[in-house]
Coordinates of C-alpha atoms and ligand atoms in Angstrom, one line a residue:
M1 CA 0.0 0.0 0.0
D2 CA 2.8 2.4 1.0
T3 CA 4.5 1.9 -2.4
A4 CA 1.2 2.5 -4.2
V5 CA 0.7 5.7 -2.2
S6 CA 4.2 7.0 -3.0
R7 CA 3.5 6.1 -6.7
L8 CA 0.3 8.1 -6.4
R9 CA 2.2 11.1 -5.0
T10 CA 4.6 11.1 -7.9
A11 CA 1.7 10.9 -10.3
L12 CA 0.2 14.1 -8.8
D13 CA 1.4 17.6 -9.5
G14 CA 0.5 21.1 -8.3
P15 CA 1.3 22.7 -5.0
G16 CA -0.8 21.7 -2.1
L17 CA -2.7 19.0 -4.0
Y18 CA -2.3 16.6 -1.2
L19 CA -1.5 16.4 2.5
D20 CA 0.5 13.4 3.6
S21 CA 1.5 14.3 7.1
P22 CA -0.6 12.5 9.7
A23 CA -0.4 15.8 11.7
D24 CA -2.7 17.4 9.1
F25 CA -5.2 14.6 8.8
A26 CA -7.4 15.3 11.8
P27 CA -10.1 17.4 10.2
Y28 CA -10.6 14.7 7.5
S29 CA -10.4 11.6 9.7
T30 CA -13.3 11.9 12.1
D31 CA -16.9 12.5 11.3
W32 CA -19.3 15.0 12.9
T33 CA -20.8 12.5 15.3
R34 CA -17.3 11.5 16.6
K35 CA -18.3 7.9 16.3
F36 CA -16.5 7.1 13.0
S37 CA -12.8 7.6 12.5
G38 CA -9.8 6.2 10.7
A39 CA -6.4 7.3 9.5
P40 CA -6.2 8.0 5.7
S41 CA -3.0 7.2 3.8
L42 CA -3.2 10.5 2.0
V43 CA -5.6 13.5 1.8
A44 CA -5.9 14.9 -1.7
R45 CA -7.5 18.3 -2.2
P46 CA -8.0 18.8 -6.0
R47 CA -8.8 22.1 -7.6
S48 CA -10.4 20.9 -10.8
T49 CA -12.3 18.0 -12.4
E50 CA -9.2 17.1 -14.4
Q51 CA -7.2 16.6 -11.1
V52 CA -10.0 14.5 -9.7
A53 CA -9.9 12.4 -12.9
K54 CA -6.2 12.0 -12.7
L55 CA -6.4 11.0 -9.0
L56 CA -9.1 8.4 -9.5
A57 CA -7.4 6.9 -12.6
A58 CA -4.2 6.5 -10.5
C59 CA -6.0 5.1 -7.5
D60 CA -7.8 2.6 -9.7
R61 CA -4.6 1.6 -11.4
H62 CA -2.9 1.0 -8.0
G63 CA -5.9 -0.5 -6.3
L64 CA -6.1 2.2 -3.7
P65 CA -9.4 2.6 -1.9
V66 CA -10.9 6.2 -1.9
V67 CA -13.2 8.1 0.4
P68 CA -14.9 11.1 -1.3
Q69 CA -15.5 14.0 1.1
C70 CA -17.0 17.4 1.0
G71 CA -18.0 19.3 4.2
N72 CA -17.7 16.2 6.5
T73 CA -21.1 16.9 8.2
G74 CA -22.5 13.5 7.3
M75 CA -24.0 11.6 10.2
V76 CA -23.6 7.9 9.1
G77 CA -19.9 7.5 8.9
G78 CA -19.8 7.4 5.0
G79 CA -17.4 10.3 4.5
V80 CA -14.4 9.4 6.6
P81 CA -11.8 6.7 6.2
R82 CA -12.1 3.4 7.9
G83 CA -8.3 3.1 7.8
G84 CA -5.8 3.5 5.0
E85 CA -7.9 5.0 2.2
V86 CA -7.1 8.1 0.1
V87 CA -9.5 10.9 1.1
I88 CA -10.4 13.0 -1.9
N89 CA -11.8 16.2 -0.3
L90 CA -13.5 18.7 -2.7
S91 CA -13.5 21.7 -0.5
R92 CA -11.1 23.6 -2.8
M93 CA -13.4 23.2 -5.8
N94 CA -15.6 26.0 -4.5
R95 CA -16.4 28.2 -7.4
I96 CA -19.9 29.4 -8.3
E97 CA -19.4 29.3 -12.0
S98 CA -22.5 30.9 -13.5
F99 CA -26.0 32.1 -12.7
D100 CA -28.9 32.3 -15.1
P101 CA -31.7 34.5 -13.7
I102 CA -34.0 33.7 -16.6
A103 CA -33.7 29.9 -16.3
G104 CA -33.3 30.3 -12.5
T105 CA -30.3 28.0 -12.5
V106 CA -26.8 28.1 -10.9
Q107 CA -23.8 26.1 -11.9
V108 CA -21.4 25.3 -9.1
E109 CA -18.4 23.2 -8.2
A110 CA -19.0 20.4 -5.6
G111 CA -17.2 22.2 -2.8
V112 CA -19.4 25.2 -2.6
V113 CA -20.8 25.6 0.9
L114 CA -24.6 25.8 1.1
Q115 CA -24.7 29.1 2.9
T116 CA -22.2 30.7 0.5
L117 CA -24.5 29.6 -2.4
N118 CA -27.5 30.9 -0.7
E119 CA -25.9 34.3 0.0
A120 CA -24.8 34.6 -3.6
V121 CA -28.2 33.8 -5.1
A122 CA -30.0 36.0 -2.5
A123 CA -28.1 38.9 -3.9
E124 CA -29.9 38.2 -7.2
G125 CA -33.3 37.8 -5.5
F126 CA -33.3 34.0 -5.4
F127 CA -32.9 31.3 -2.8
M128 CA -31.8 27.7 -2.7
P129 CA -34.8 25.6 -1.6
V130 CA -32.9 23.0 0.3
D131 CA -31.9 24.3 3.7
L132 CA -30.5 22.5 6.8
G133 CA -28.8 23.2 10.1
A134 CA -25.4 22.3 8.7
R135 CA -25.7 25.1 6.1
G136 CA -22.5 26.8 7.2
S137 CA -20.4 23.7 6.5
C138 CA -22.1 21.2 4.2
Q139 CA -21.2 21.4 0.5
I140 CA -23.2 20.8 -2.6
G141 CA -21.3 17.6 -3.6
G142 CA -22.0 16.0 -0.3
M143 CA -25.6 17.2 -0.3
I144 CA -26.2 15.6 -3.7
A145 CA -24.4 12.4 -2.7
T146 CA -26.7 12.1 0.3
N147 CA -29.8 13.5 -1.4
A148 CA -30.1 15.9 1.6
G149 CA -33.5 16.9 2.8
G150 CA -33.8 19.4 5.6
L151 CA -36.3 22.0 6.5
R152 CA -38.3 22.7 3.4
V153 CA -38.8 19.3 1.8
L154 CA -42.6 19.5 2.1
R155 CA -42.6 22.4 -0.3
Y156 CA -39.6 21.9 -2.5
G157 CA -38.4 18.3 -2.1
H158 CA -34.8 17.0 -1.6
M159 CA -31.6 17.8 -3.5
R160 CA -32.7 15.4 -6.2
D161 CA -35.6 17.8 -7.0
Q162 CA -33.3 20.8 -7.5
L163 CA -30.8 19.0 -9.8
R164 CA -30.7 19.9 -13.5
G165 CA -27.3 18.8 -14.5
L166 CA -24.3 16.9 -13.0
E167 CA -20.7 16.2 -13.6
V168 CA -19.2 13.0 -12.1
V169 CA -15.9 11.3 -12.3
L170 CA -16.1 7.5 -12.4
A171 CA -13.6 5.2 -10.7
D172 CA -11.4 4.8 -13.8
G173 CA -11.1 8.5 -14.3
T174 CA -13.8 8.8 -17.0
V175 CA -15.5 12.2 -16.8
L176 CA -19.3 11.9 -17.2
S177 CA -20.3 15.5 -17.8
N178 CA -23.9 16.7 -18.4
L179 CA -24.2 20.2 -17.1
N180 CA -27.7 20.5 -18.4
K181 CA -29.7 23.6 -17.6
L182 CA -32.9 22.7 -19.2
K183 CA -36.0 21.8 -17.2
K184 CA -37.2 19.5 -19.9
N185 CA -34.7 17.0 -21.4
N186 CA -36.0 13.5 -21.9
T187 CA -33.1 12.2 -24.0
G188 CA -32.3 8.6 -23.0
L189 CA -31.5 7.5 -19.4
D190 CA -31.2 10.3 -16.9
L191 CA -27.9 9.1 -15.5
K192 CA -27.5 12.0 -13.0
H193 CA -30.2 10.4 -10.7
L194 CA -27.9 7.3 -10.2
F195 CA -25.5 9.5 -8.3
V196 CA -28.0 11.3 -6.1
G197 CA -27.9 9.6 -2.8
S198 CA -25.1 7.3 -3.9
E199 CA -23.0 8.3 -1.0
G200 CA -19.7 8.2 -2.9
I201 CA -19.9 4.6 -4.0
L202 CA -20.4 5.2 -7.8
G203 CA -18.4 8.2 -8.7
I204 CA -17.1 11.6 -7.4
I205 CA -19.5 14.5 -8.1
T206 CA -17.4 17.5 -9.3
R207 CA -19.9 20.0 -10.6
A208 CA -23.7 20.5 -10.7
V209 CA -26.4 22.7 -12.1
L210 CA -29.2 23.5 -9.6
Q211 CA -32.4 25.3 -9.9
V212 CA -33.1 28.1 -7.5
V213 CA -36.4 29.9 -6.8
P214 CA -37.3 33.6 -6.6
K215 CA -37.3 34.7 -3.0
P216 CA -40.9 35.1 -1.6
P217 CA -42.0 38.6 -0.7
S218 CA -42.0 37.6 2.9
L219 CA -41.6 34.6 5.2
E220 CA -43.7 34.4 8.4
T221 CA -42.5 32.1 11.2
A222 CA -44.3 31.0 14.4
L223 CA -43.6 28.7 17.3
L224 CA -46.7 26.7 18.4
A225 CA -47.3 24.9 21.7
L226 CA -49.4 21.8 21.8
E227 CA -51.1 20.3 24.9
E228 CA -50.5 16.8 23.6
R229 CA -48.8 15.2 20.8
R230 CA -51.8 13.1 19.8
T231 CA -53.0 16.1 17.9
L232 CA -49.9 16.5 15.7
P233 CA -51.5 14.7 12.7
A234 CA -54.6 16.8 12.9
L235 CA -52.5 19.9 13.1
L236 CA -50.5 18.8 10.0
K237 CA -53.7 18.2 8.0
N238 CA -55.2 21.5 9.0
V239 CA -52.1 23.6 8.4
R240 CA -51.5 22.0 5.0
A241 CA -55.0 22.9 4.0
S242 CA -55.1 26.5 5.3
F243 CA -51.5 27.7 5.0
R244 CA -51.2 27.8 1.2
G245 CA -47.6 29.0 1.3
L246 CA -46.5 26.5 3.9
S247 CA -42.8 25.9 3.6
S248 CA -41.8 24.3 6.9
L249 CA -43.5 22.3 9.6
E250 CA -41.1 20.9 12.3
F251 CA -41.7 19.4 15.7
I252 CA -39.7 19.3 18.9
V253 CA -40.5 17.1 21.9
R254 CA -40.1 19.0 25.2
D255 CA -37.0 17.2 26.5
A256 CA -35.0 18.8 23.7
I257 CA -35.9 22.3 24.9
D258 CA -34.8 21.3 28.4
L259 CA -31.5 20.2 27.0
L260 CA -31.0 23.4 25.2
R261 CA -31.6 25.4 28.4
E262 CA -29.3 23.0 30.3
V263 CA -26.5 23.5 27.8
D264 CA -27.0 27.2 27.4
P265 CA -28.8 28.9 30.3
G266 CA -29.2 31.9 28.0
V267 CA -32.0 30.1 26.1
R268 CA -35.4 31.5 27.1
E269 CA -38.3 29.4 28.1
P270 CA -40.5 30.0 25.0
F271 CA -43.9 30.2 26.7
K272 CA -45.2 30.9 30.2
E273 CA -46.2 27.3 30.6
I274 CA -44.3 24.1 29.7
Y275 CA -45.8 22.0 26.9
P276 CA -45.0 18.4 25.8
V277 CA -44.5 19.3 22.2
Y278 CA -43.8 22.4 20.0
V279 CA -44.0 23.0 16.3
V280 CA -42.3 25.6 14.1
V281 CA -44.4 26.7 11.2
E282 CA -43.1 28.8 8.4
E283 CA -45.1 30.2 5.5
E284 CA -44.2 32.1 2.4
T285 CA -46.6 35.1 2.2
G286 CA -47.1 38.4 0.5
Q287 CA -45.4 41.4 2.0
G288 CA -46.8 44.0 4.5
P289 CA -49.0 44.2 7.6
V290 CA -52.1 42.6 5.8
A291 CA -50.1 39.4 5.0
R292 CA -48.9 39.2 8.6
E293 CA -52.4 39.7 9.9
E294 CA -53.7 37.0 7.7
F295 CA -51.0 34.7 9.0
A296 CA -52.0 35.6 12.5
D297 CA -55.6 34.9 11.7
R298 CA -54.8 31.4 10.4
L299 CA -52.9 30.8 13.7
D300 CA -55.9 32.1 15.7
K301 CA -58.1 29.5 14.0
L302 CA -55.7 26.7 15.1
L303 CA -56.0 28.1 18.7
S304 CA -59.8 28.3 18.5
Q305 CA -60.0 24.8 17.2
G306 CA -58.0 23.6 20.1
L307 CA -55.2 22.2 17.9
V308 CA -52.7 24.6 19.4
A309 CA -52.5 25.9 23.0
D310 CA -50.4 28.9 22.5
A311 CA -48.4 30.6 19.7
I312 CA -45.6 33.1 19.2
V313 CA -45.3 35.0 15.9
A314 CA -41.8 36.2 15.0
D315 CA -41.9 40.0 14.6
S316 CA -38.2 40.5 13.7
E317 CA -35.2 38.7 12.1
T318 CA -33.8 38.1 15.6
R319 CA -37.0 36.6 16.9
T320 CA -37.2 34.4 13.8
R321 CA -33.7 33.1 14.5
E322 CA -34.6 32.6 18.1
L323 CA -37.7 30.6 17.3
W324 CA -35.9 28.5 14.7
G325 CA -33.2 27.9 17.3
Y326 CA -35.6 25.8 19.4
R327 CA -35.7 23.3 16.4
E328 CA -32.2 23.6 15.0
R329 CA -30.0 23.9 18.1
P330 CA -30.7 20.5 19.8
T331 CA -28.5 18.7 17.2
E332 CA -25.4 20.7 18.4
A333 CA -26.5 20.5 22.1
I334 CA -26.8 16.8 21.9
S335 CA -23.4 16.5 20.4
R336 CA -22.0 18.5 23.3
T337 CA -23.8 16.3 25.8
G338 CA -22.4 12.9 24.8
L339 CA -22.0 10.3 22.1
T340 CA -25.3 9.5 20.4
H341 CA -27.0 6.7 18.7
K342 CA -28.8 8.7 16.0
F343 CA -31.7 7.4 14.0
D344 CA -33.3 9.2 11.1
V345 CA -36.4 7.4 10.2
T346 CA -39.7 8.0 8.4
V347 CA -43.1 6.7 9.5
P348 CA -46.5 7.6 8.1
Q349 CA -47.2 11.1 9.4
G350 CA -50.4 9.9 11.2
D351 CA -48.3 7.5 13.2
I352 CA -45.8 10.0 14.6
P353 CA -47.5 10.2 18.0
R354 CA -47.7 6.4 18.4
F355 CA -44.1 6.0 17.2
C356 CA -42.8 8.6 19.7
D357 CA -44.8 6.8 22.5
E358 CA -43.2 3.5 21.6
I359 CA -39.7 4.9 21.4
E360 CA -40.1 6.6 24.8
A361 CA -41.3 3.3 26.3
M362 CA -38.3 1.6 24.7
A363 CA -35.8 4.2 26.0
K364 CA -36.9 3.4 29.6
D365 CA -35.3 0.0 29.2
Y366 CA -31.9 1.6 28.7
A367 CA -30.7 3.2 31.9
G368 CA -28.0 5.9 31.5
F369 CA -29.3 7.0 28.1
R370 CA -31.2 10.2 27.5
L371 CA -33.8 10.4 24.7
F372 CA -34.4 13.4 22.5
L373 CA -37.0 13.4 19.7
Y374 CA -37.6 16.0 17.0
G375 CA -38.0 16.1 13.3
H376 CA -39.8 17.1 10.1
L377 CA -43.5 16.7 10.9
G378 CA -44.6 17.4 7.3
D379 CA -42.4 14.5 6.0
G380 CA -43.1 12.0 8.8
N381 CA -39.3 12.1 9.5
V382 CA -38.5 11.6 13.2
H383 CA -34.9 12.0 14.5
V384 CA -34.4 9.7 17.5
N385 CA -31.4 10.5 19.6
M386 CA -30.3 8.0 22.3
V387 CA -27.6 10.1 24.0
Q388 CA -24.9 8.9 26.4
G389 CA -25.8 10.2 29.9
R390 CA -23.1 11.6 32.2
H391 CA -22.7 8.3 34.1
L392 CA -22.8 5.9 31.2
T393 CA -19.4 4.5 30.1
K394 CA -18.4 4.4 26.5
E395 CA -18.4 0.6 26.7
A396 CA -22.0 0.5 28.0
F397 CA -23.0 3.1 25.4
Y398 CA -21.7 0.9 22.5
A399 CA -22.8 -2.4 24.1
A400 CA -26.5 -1.3 23.8
E401 CA -26.2 -0.1 20.2
K402 CA -27.5 -3.1 18.4
A403 CA -30.3 -3.8 20.8
I404 CA -31.5 -0.2 20.6
A405 CA -31.2 -0.2 16.8
D406 CA -33.2 -3.5 16.5
R407 CA -35.9 -2.0 18.7
V408 CA -36.1 1.3 16.8
Y409 CA -36.1 -0.4 13.4
G410 CA -38.6 -3.0 14.7
E411 CA -41.1 -0.2 15.4
V412 CA -40.3 1.4 12.0
A413 CA -40.9 -1.8 10.2
A414 CA -44.2 -2.4 12.1
L415 CA -45.4 1.0 10.8
G416 CA -44.2 0.5 7.2
G417 CA -41.5 3.2 7.6
S418 CA -38.0 3.7 6.3
V419 CA -34.7 3.2 8.2
S420 CA -33.2 6.3 6.5
A421 CA -35.2 9.4 5.7
E422 CA -32.4 11.8 4.7
H423 CA -29.0 11.0 6.2
G424 CA -28.3 7.9 4.1
I425 CA -26.9 4.5 5.0
G426 CA -23.1 5.0 5.3
V427 CA -21.4 2.4 7.4
M428 CA -23.8 2.9 10.3
K429 CA -26.9 1.5 8.8
R430 CA -25.6 -1.0 6.1
D431 CA -26.8 -4.0 8.2
Y432 CA -30.3 -2.5 8.0
L433 CA -30.6 -1.6 4.3
G434 CA -32.6 -4.8 3.9
H435 CA -35.3 -3.4 6.2
S436 CA -36.2 -0.8 3.6
R437 CA -35.0 -2.4 0.3
S438 CA -35.8 -5.8 -1.2
E439 CA -33.1 -8.4 -2.0
A440 CA -33.6 -7.8 -5.7
E441 CA -33.1 -4.1 -5.2
I442 CA -29.9 -4.6 -3.2
A443 CA -28.6 -7.1 -5.8
T444 CA -29.3 -4.5 -8.6
M445 CA -27.5 -1.8 -6.6
R446 CA -24.5 -4.2 -6.3
R447 CA -24.5 -4.9 -10.0
L448 CA -24.5 -1.1 -10.8
K449 CA -21.6 -0.7 -8.3
A450 CA -19.7 -3.5 -10.0
T451 CA -20.3 -2.0 -13.5
L452 CA -19.2 1.5 -12.6
D453 CA -16.5 0.6 -10.1
P454 CA -15.3 -2.9 -11.1
N455 CA -12.2 -2.7 -8.8
G456 CA -14.4 -1.6 -5.9
I457 CA -12.2 1.4 -5.0
L458 CA -14.9 3.9 -4.2
N459 CA -16.0 4.1 -0.6
P460 CA -15.7 0.4 0.1
G461 CA -17.9 -0.7 3.1
V462 CA -20.4 2.1 2.6
M463 CA -24.0 1.2 1.9
F464 CA -23.2 -2.5 1.9
A465 CA -20.2 -4.5 3.1
A466 CA -17.3 -4.6 0.6
K467 CA -17.0 -8.0 -1.2
Ligands
LIG501 P1 -19.9 14.8 3.6 O1 -20.2 14.5 5.1 O2 -18.5 15.2 3.3 O3 -20.2 13.4 2.8 C1 -21.4 12.7 3.0 C2 -21.4 11.5 2.1 O4 -21.4 11.9 0.7 C3 -20.3 10.5 2.3 O5 -20.7 9.2 2.0 C4 -19.3 11.0 1.2 O6 -18.4 9.9 0.9 C5 -20.2 11.4 0.1 N1 -19.6 12.5 -0.7 C6 -19.2 13.7 -0.2 N2 -18.8 14.4 -1.3 C7 -19.0 13.7 -2.4 C8 -18.8 14.0 -3.8 N3 -18.3 15.2 -4.2 N4 -19.0 13.0 -4.7 C9 -19.5 11.8 -4.3 N5 -19.7 11.5 -3.0 C10 -19.5 12.5 -2.0 N6 -29.1 16.2 6.5 C11 -30.3 16.3 6.0 O7 -30.6 15.6 5.0 N7 -31.2 17.1 6.5 C12 -31.0 17.8 7.6 O8 -31.9 18.5 8.1 C13 -29.7 17.8 8.2 N8 -29.3 18.6 9.2 C14 -28.1 18.5 9.7 C15 -27.8 19.4 10.8 C16 -26.5 19.4 11.3 C17 -26.1 20.3 12.4 C18 -25.5 18.5 10.8 C19 -24.1 18.4 11.3 C20 -25.8 17.6 9.7 C21 -27.1 17.6 9.2 N9 -27.5 16.8 8.1 C22 -28.7 16.9 7.6 C23 -26.5 15.8 7.6 C24 -25.5 16.4 6.6 O9 -25.2 17.7 6.8 C25 -26.0 16.3 5.2 O10 -26.2 14.9 4.9 C26 -25.1 16.9 4.1 O11 -25.8 16.8 2.9 C27 -23.7 16.3 4.0 O12 -22.9 17.2 3.2 P2 -21.3 17.2 3.3 O13 -20.8 18.1 2.3 O14 -21.0 17.5 4.7 O15 -21.0 15.7 3.0
LIG502 C1 -32.2 17.8 11.7 O1 -33.2 17.7 11.1 O2 -32.0 18.5 12.7 C2 -31.0 17.0 11.2 O3 -31.3 16.0 10.4 C3 -29.9 16.7 12.2 C4 -30.3 15.7 13.3 O4 -30.8 14.7 13.0 O5 -30.0 16.1 14.5
LIG503 ZN1 -33.4 16.2 9.7

């Protein structure tokens, strides 16, 4: 392996194209959850598609396994080495190459950070429909490779739905470029979709064309308090019907708010009273006081129907950020509290209350763990976090992992749900892929992998065990 790595080094040119001192590897070696880590043999940081192609061709020739990486905010261990791989990190391919305000499209390199893209298109009166808490770090290539979802899926869909064109480098260095801008283009197989959600096992995404949408005149945001979570499905049905510009509907089970206040005493109690569950609602509306009044009227109706016990409407940018913080900040607070067995599942929306009840009952069987639940109500996507409590040893934390996963996925299966809603499979969930995909589907995935990457160099061990 070492000889192959030194041959690879000689094949590469250009200053700073790679890091090969273990002292520099740290940011590329451990994932965001701190549960997945491994030492790479080399970290390559290409600046162009040609360099990626050259790198992959050389790795393929020398049989060197490769881990593609963008912002390293993934949550399933798919973007960091298991040990000895070459990490190809795309962060330096970070140019926004062109913007077409008529078509509403933007062409970017894979290493563009989501927030940077959003700020650039905002200056032109547009916004990027996919938004998520990792916006300051996650990059377009990684978001496409995981088919990221986030906070506005119920209105705009996942990354797949924003994608017009894609450029990918295959394992042997072949550049598959189709930077299509057209909305309508039914010419043969639409290959780009193979790479969406492929988690780096089929090719390295180098550039993309995304559609962006005109910014709405105004966005109204409110935090709602519910007396009981049994009414979440009725609330969803009602809000969908009456908030025509609905762009986000997110829920938070109370314990997550307690955690926020524990981690940061500066976090205010949102309401006078304490409620078991909260919902953030965001709607795209017209501008001005009338639009805000109409939004408030719609909220009043929810109150008078008894679906909501109390509501706060954001009346400034600061207040909007504060209200969104109750939903977005638990992820970071959890990570500061301890290691976490994270689950990202979908169940039918109507079953969310029952699912949460079952998971809370399950969690009681695991002393030393703390449970935090929140998620994307509109999508039926629940994030289950089983967090290492202060007195739980690392050994005890890991020892319970399989039993907890079997219980969570058992509940998901009973409700006809999915073991991954938006984070992907990575290495963390590969033993559970069969819960949500048939044998025939997995066999077809493996055949595609063998066709596009016959030497199995791309992200071996991700999605399914390497053969
Ligand atoms: P990375 O972590 O670098 O990589 C992720 C996967 O894609 C790996 O398997 C990697 O090998 C592969 N990959 C990376 N780059 C490429 C490439 N150029 N070509 C081919 N394969 C590649 N996710 C959601 O879907 N919704 C959320 O709401 C959400 N919220 C989050 C909030 C926080 C605070 C954090 C930390 C994460 C959140 N995530 C969420 C998870 C994560 O941010 C997303 O999955 C994101 O899309 C990953 O992008 P990245 O650039 O960090 O990818
Ligand atoms: C979220 O919706 O907050 C993210 O998917 C991250 C998480 O699961 O904590
Ligand atoms: Zn999420």
